[in-house]
């Protein structure tokens, strides 16, 4: 139970030209077996299918080849989410994956951690090591590397670099073996590998307390940006705001620090994902419990926190998203329209969150390039559901991977306990261009204080909801007559969306004198 809880934790505008409505959920898929199986990352592959990385404890259902305690699980699917092949990797110990990426040769590279030293794993230095796995297009192991020392070394994110090698980030508690320069407790440990997995250079960065990176990306200048958390106030860490901060470190192409930046307030804050933006700056997401320092607008407890920075690490804008309970984002990706899509989880049903299915849903949020919400969607059922990753697909829609204990609401086909859960969303729909529902009209529109909803007798009993442009519910009710008045005088001037039975129907323009 502790493992499961740890995973879920870790894991007035009157003149706008158009509004983006929630996309449609096109299909969903539960993958796994009778034990707890979790999803970490998903990528769309060159053949328009998908590759999914999971951490499994099952050896039945969709899973075969399990070796013990916890294994890497890689599932290759086609565009319709049918399994093409699946493979488990590991040994008799605990093997915990973190990230997968398709490589230039159409194979895949995987990062994570292992305390095994048998079966697929060799070369362990003691306790947990970074475990890096390179596989072919059909899942055959090409090479594997255990990296670390005698202490606890935990691999996080890996990406292929422009020279066909790899850069990997994680934390290290060692100061021997492959690791040098540890400053105390856990440090950021950054390792540059060549294309065969041989170490070219390594760096320990941090202070005397816990420093833990979650994401690394190569930047346009051939250097690297690293994001995670720090509890240190010494060593390489300068400017901690209090408690635990998100910590960004910019490196050159041989691992020298160009600049570092703790971000946050007096509460606990950390970054889970960072990407370079089209203007050369950065977008990061994670979570924050602060409401001071660099953070403002907290809704209560932990919120999703999004920060846009310049190339030099100066904050351009920041947003906190959520409700009165806990939220977290695990991934943020650029979208074709210049905005961003992010995914994580929510326990709220207020503030920015509308439509929670249970006590803990996947939460997908689309924002524009200034951080304003275009739409938001809780996904899941009545049990615990959390997203690990999201990305925009080549058809303009979105693919979300996560983990679910549910077998109701949006979720079906659960194999037992926690399953990997994959959902495919359609592309954005502009409210201005949506077809009307037969027999349903509203007038007057624009309006000053009320609308009349006209409908067919067959529509009586349907639910209507009115949301603002952020997706926040402002009014709801049931259609009780063919000509029903809906009072809107309590709302501010602006643009609202009328939904019937959950589907966006029409834009309402409220223009008060």
Coordinates of C-alpha atoms in Angstrom, one line a residue, residues 110-280:
X110 CA 15.0 3.5 -21.2
X111 CA 16.1 4.9 -17.9
X112 CA 15.3 3.9 -14.4
X113 CA 16.8 2.2 -11.3
X114 CA 17.6 -1.4 -10.3
X115 CA 19.0 -3.3 -7.3
X116 CA 19.1 -6.5 -9.3
X117 CA 22.3 -8.2 -10.5
X118 CA 20.9 -11.1 -12.4
X119 CA 18.9 -12.0 -15.5
X120 CA 18.8 -8.9 -17.7
X121 CA 20.8 -6.8 -15.2
X122 CA 24.5 -6.9 -14.7
X123 CA 27.2 -4.7 -13.2
X124 CA 25.3 -3.5 -10.1
X125 CA 27.6 -1.4 -7.8
X126 CA 25.5 -1.8 -4.7
X127 CA 22.1 -0.8 -3.5
X128 CA 20.1 0.9 -6.4
X129 CA 22.0 1.9 -9.5
X130 CA 20.9 3.8 -12.6
X131 CA 19.8 1.1 -15.0
X132 CA 19.9 2.1 -18.7
X133 CA 18.6 -0.2 -21.3
X134 CA 18.9 0.1 -25.1
X135 CA 16.5 -2.1 -27.1
X136 CA 15.8 -2.6 -30.8
X137 CA 12.6 -1.8 -32.6
X138 CA 11.1 -5.2 -31.7
X139 CA 12.2 -5.0 -28.0
X140 CA 15.4 -7.1 -28.1
X141 CA 18.1 -5.9 -25.7
X142 CA 21.1 -4.3 -27.5
X143 CA 23.0 -3.3 -24.3
X144 CA 22.4 -2.4 -20.7
X145 CA 24.4 -0.4 -18.2
X146 CA 24.3 -0.2 -14.4
X147 CA 25.7 3.2 -13.3
X148 CA 26.5 4.3 -9.8
X149 CA 28.4 3.5 -6.6
X150 CA 27.8 1.7 -3.4
X151 CA 25.2 4.1 -2.2
X152 CA 21.6 4.6 -3.4
X153 CA 21.5 6.0 -7.0
X154 CA 18.2 6.6 -8.7
X155 CA 17.9 7.2 -12.4
X156 CA 15.2 9.5 -13.7
X157 CA 15.1 11.1 -17.2
X158 CA 17.1 10.2 -20.3
X159 CA 17.1 11.7 -23.8
X160 CA 19.2 11.0 -26.9
X161 CA 21.6 13.8 -27.7
X162 CA 22.4 15.3 -31.1
X163 CA 25.7 13.3 -31.3
X164 CA 23.6 10.0 -31.1
X165 CA 24.7 9.6 -27.4
X166 CA 22.6 10.0 -24.3
X167 CA 22.2 12.4 -21.4
X168 CA 20.7 11.0 -18.2
X169 CA 19.8 12.6 -14.9
X170 CA 18.9 11.2 -11.5
X171 CA 20.1 11.4 -7.9
X172 CA 23.2 9.8 -6.3
X173 CA 24.0 9.1 -2.7
X174 CA 27.4 7.6 -3.7
X175 CA 30.9 9.0 -3.9
X176 CA 32.6 6.0 -5.4
X177 CA 32.3 3.7 -8.4
X178 CA 31.2 5.8 -11.3
X179 CA 30.3 8.8 -9.1
X180 CA 32.6 11.6 -8.0
X181 CA 32.1 14.9 -6.2
X182 CA 29.0 14.1 -4.0
X183 CA 28.4 17.0 -1.6
X184 CA 26.2 15.3 0.9
X185 CA 22.9 13.4 1.0
X186 CA 21.4 13.0 -2.6
X187 CA 22.9 15.1 -5.4
X188 CA 21.8 15.8 -8.9
X189 CA 23.9 13.3 -10.9
X190 CA 24.2 14.0 -14.6
X191 CA 25.9 11.4 -16.8
X192 CA 26.7 11.8 -20.5
X193 CA 26.9 8.5 -22.4
X194 CA 28.1 7.7 -25.9
X195 CA 25.9 5.7 -28.3
X196 CA 27.1 2.4 -26.8
X197 CA 26.4 3.5 -23.2
X198 CA 29.9 4.3 -22.2
X199 CA 30.4 7.2 -19.8
X200 CA 31.9 10.3 -21.4
X201 CA 31.6 12.5 -18.4
X202 CA 29.6 12.8 -15.1
X203 CA 28.8 15.6 -12.7
X204 CA 27.4 15.7 -9.1
X205 CA 25.6 19.0 -8.4
X206 CA 23.9 20.0 -5.1
X207 CA 24.4 20.8 -1.5
X208 CA 24.4 19.0 1.9
X209 CA 20.6 18.1 1.8
X210 CA 18.4 16.3 -0.7
X211 CA 18.7 17.4 -4.4
X212 CA 16.7 15.3 -6.8
X213 CA 16.3 15.9 -10.6
X214 CA 13.3 14.7 -12.5
X215 CA 13.8 16.0 -16.0
X216 CA 16.7 16.8 -18.3
X217 CA 16.6 18.2 -21.9
X218 CA 19.2 19.1 -24.4
X219 CA 19.0 22.8 -25.3
X220 CA 19.4 24.6 -28.6
X221 CA 23.0 25.7 -27.7
X222 CA 24.0 22.0 -27.3
X223 CA 23.9 22.3 -23.5
X224 CA 21.4 21.0 -21.0
X225 CA 18.6 22.2 -18.7
X226 CA 17.8 20.1 -15.6
X227 CA 14.8 20.5 -13.3
X228 CA 13.9 18.9 -10.0
X229 CA 13.9 19.9 -6.3
X230 CA 16.4 21.0 -3.7
X231 CA 16.3 21.2 0.1
X232 CA 19.9 22.5 0.2
X233 CA 21.0 26.0 1.1
X234 CA 24.7 25.5 0.4
X235 CA 27.2 24.0 -2.0
X236 CA 26.0 24.7 -5.6
X237 CA 22.5 25.9 -4.4
X238 CA 22.2 29.7 -4.0
X239 CA 19.0 31.5 -3.2
X240 CA 16.7 28.8 -1.7
X241 CA 13.4 30.4 -0.8
X242 CA 12.6 28.1 2.1
X243 CA 11.7 24.5 2.6
X244 CA 12.0 22.6 -0.6
X245 CA 12.3 24.6 -3.9
X246 CA 12.1 23.7 -7.5
X247 CA 15.7 23.8 -8.8
X248 CA 16.9 24.6 -12.3
X249 CA 20.4 24.1 -13.5
X250 CA 21.7 25.1 -16.9
X251 CA 24.8 23.2 -18.1
X252 CA 27.1 23.6 -21.1
X253 CA 27.8 20.7 -23.4
X254 CA 30.5 19.2 -21.1
X255 CA 28.5 19.6 -17.8
X256 CA 29.8 22.9 -16.5
X257 CA 27.2 25.0 -14.6
X258 CA 26.2 28.2 -16.5
X259 CA 23.5 29.2 -14.1
X260 CA 21.3 27.8 -11.4
X261 CA 17.9 29.0 -10.0
X262 CA 15.9 27.9 -7.0
X263 CA 12.2 28.7 -7.6
X264 CA 9.4 28.7 -5.0
X265 CA 8.2 30.1 -1.7
X266 CA 8.3 29.2 1.9
X267 CA 6.4 26.0 1.4
X268 CA 7.4 22.9 -0.5
X269 CA 7.7 23.3 -4.3
X270 CA 9.3 21.1 -7.0
X271 CA 9.5 20.8 -10.8
X272 CA 8.7 17.5 -12.5
X273 CA 9.1 18.5 -16.2
X274 CA 10.8 21.2 -18.2
X275 CA 11.0 22.0 -22.0
X276 CA 12.7 24.6 -24.0
X277 CA 10.2 26.9 -25.8
X278 CA 10.2 28.3 -29.3
X279 CA 11.6 31.7 -28.1
X280 CA 14.6 29.9 -26.4

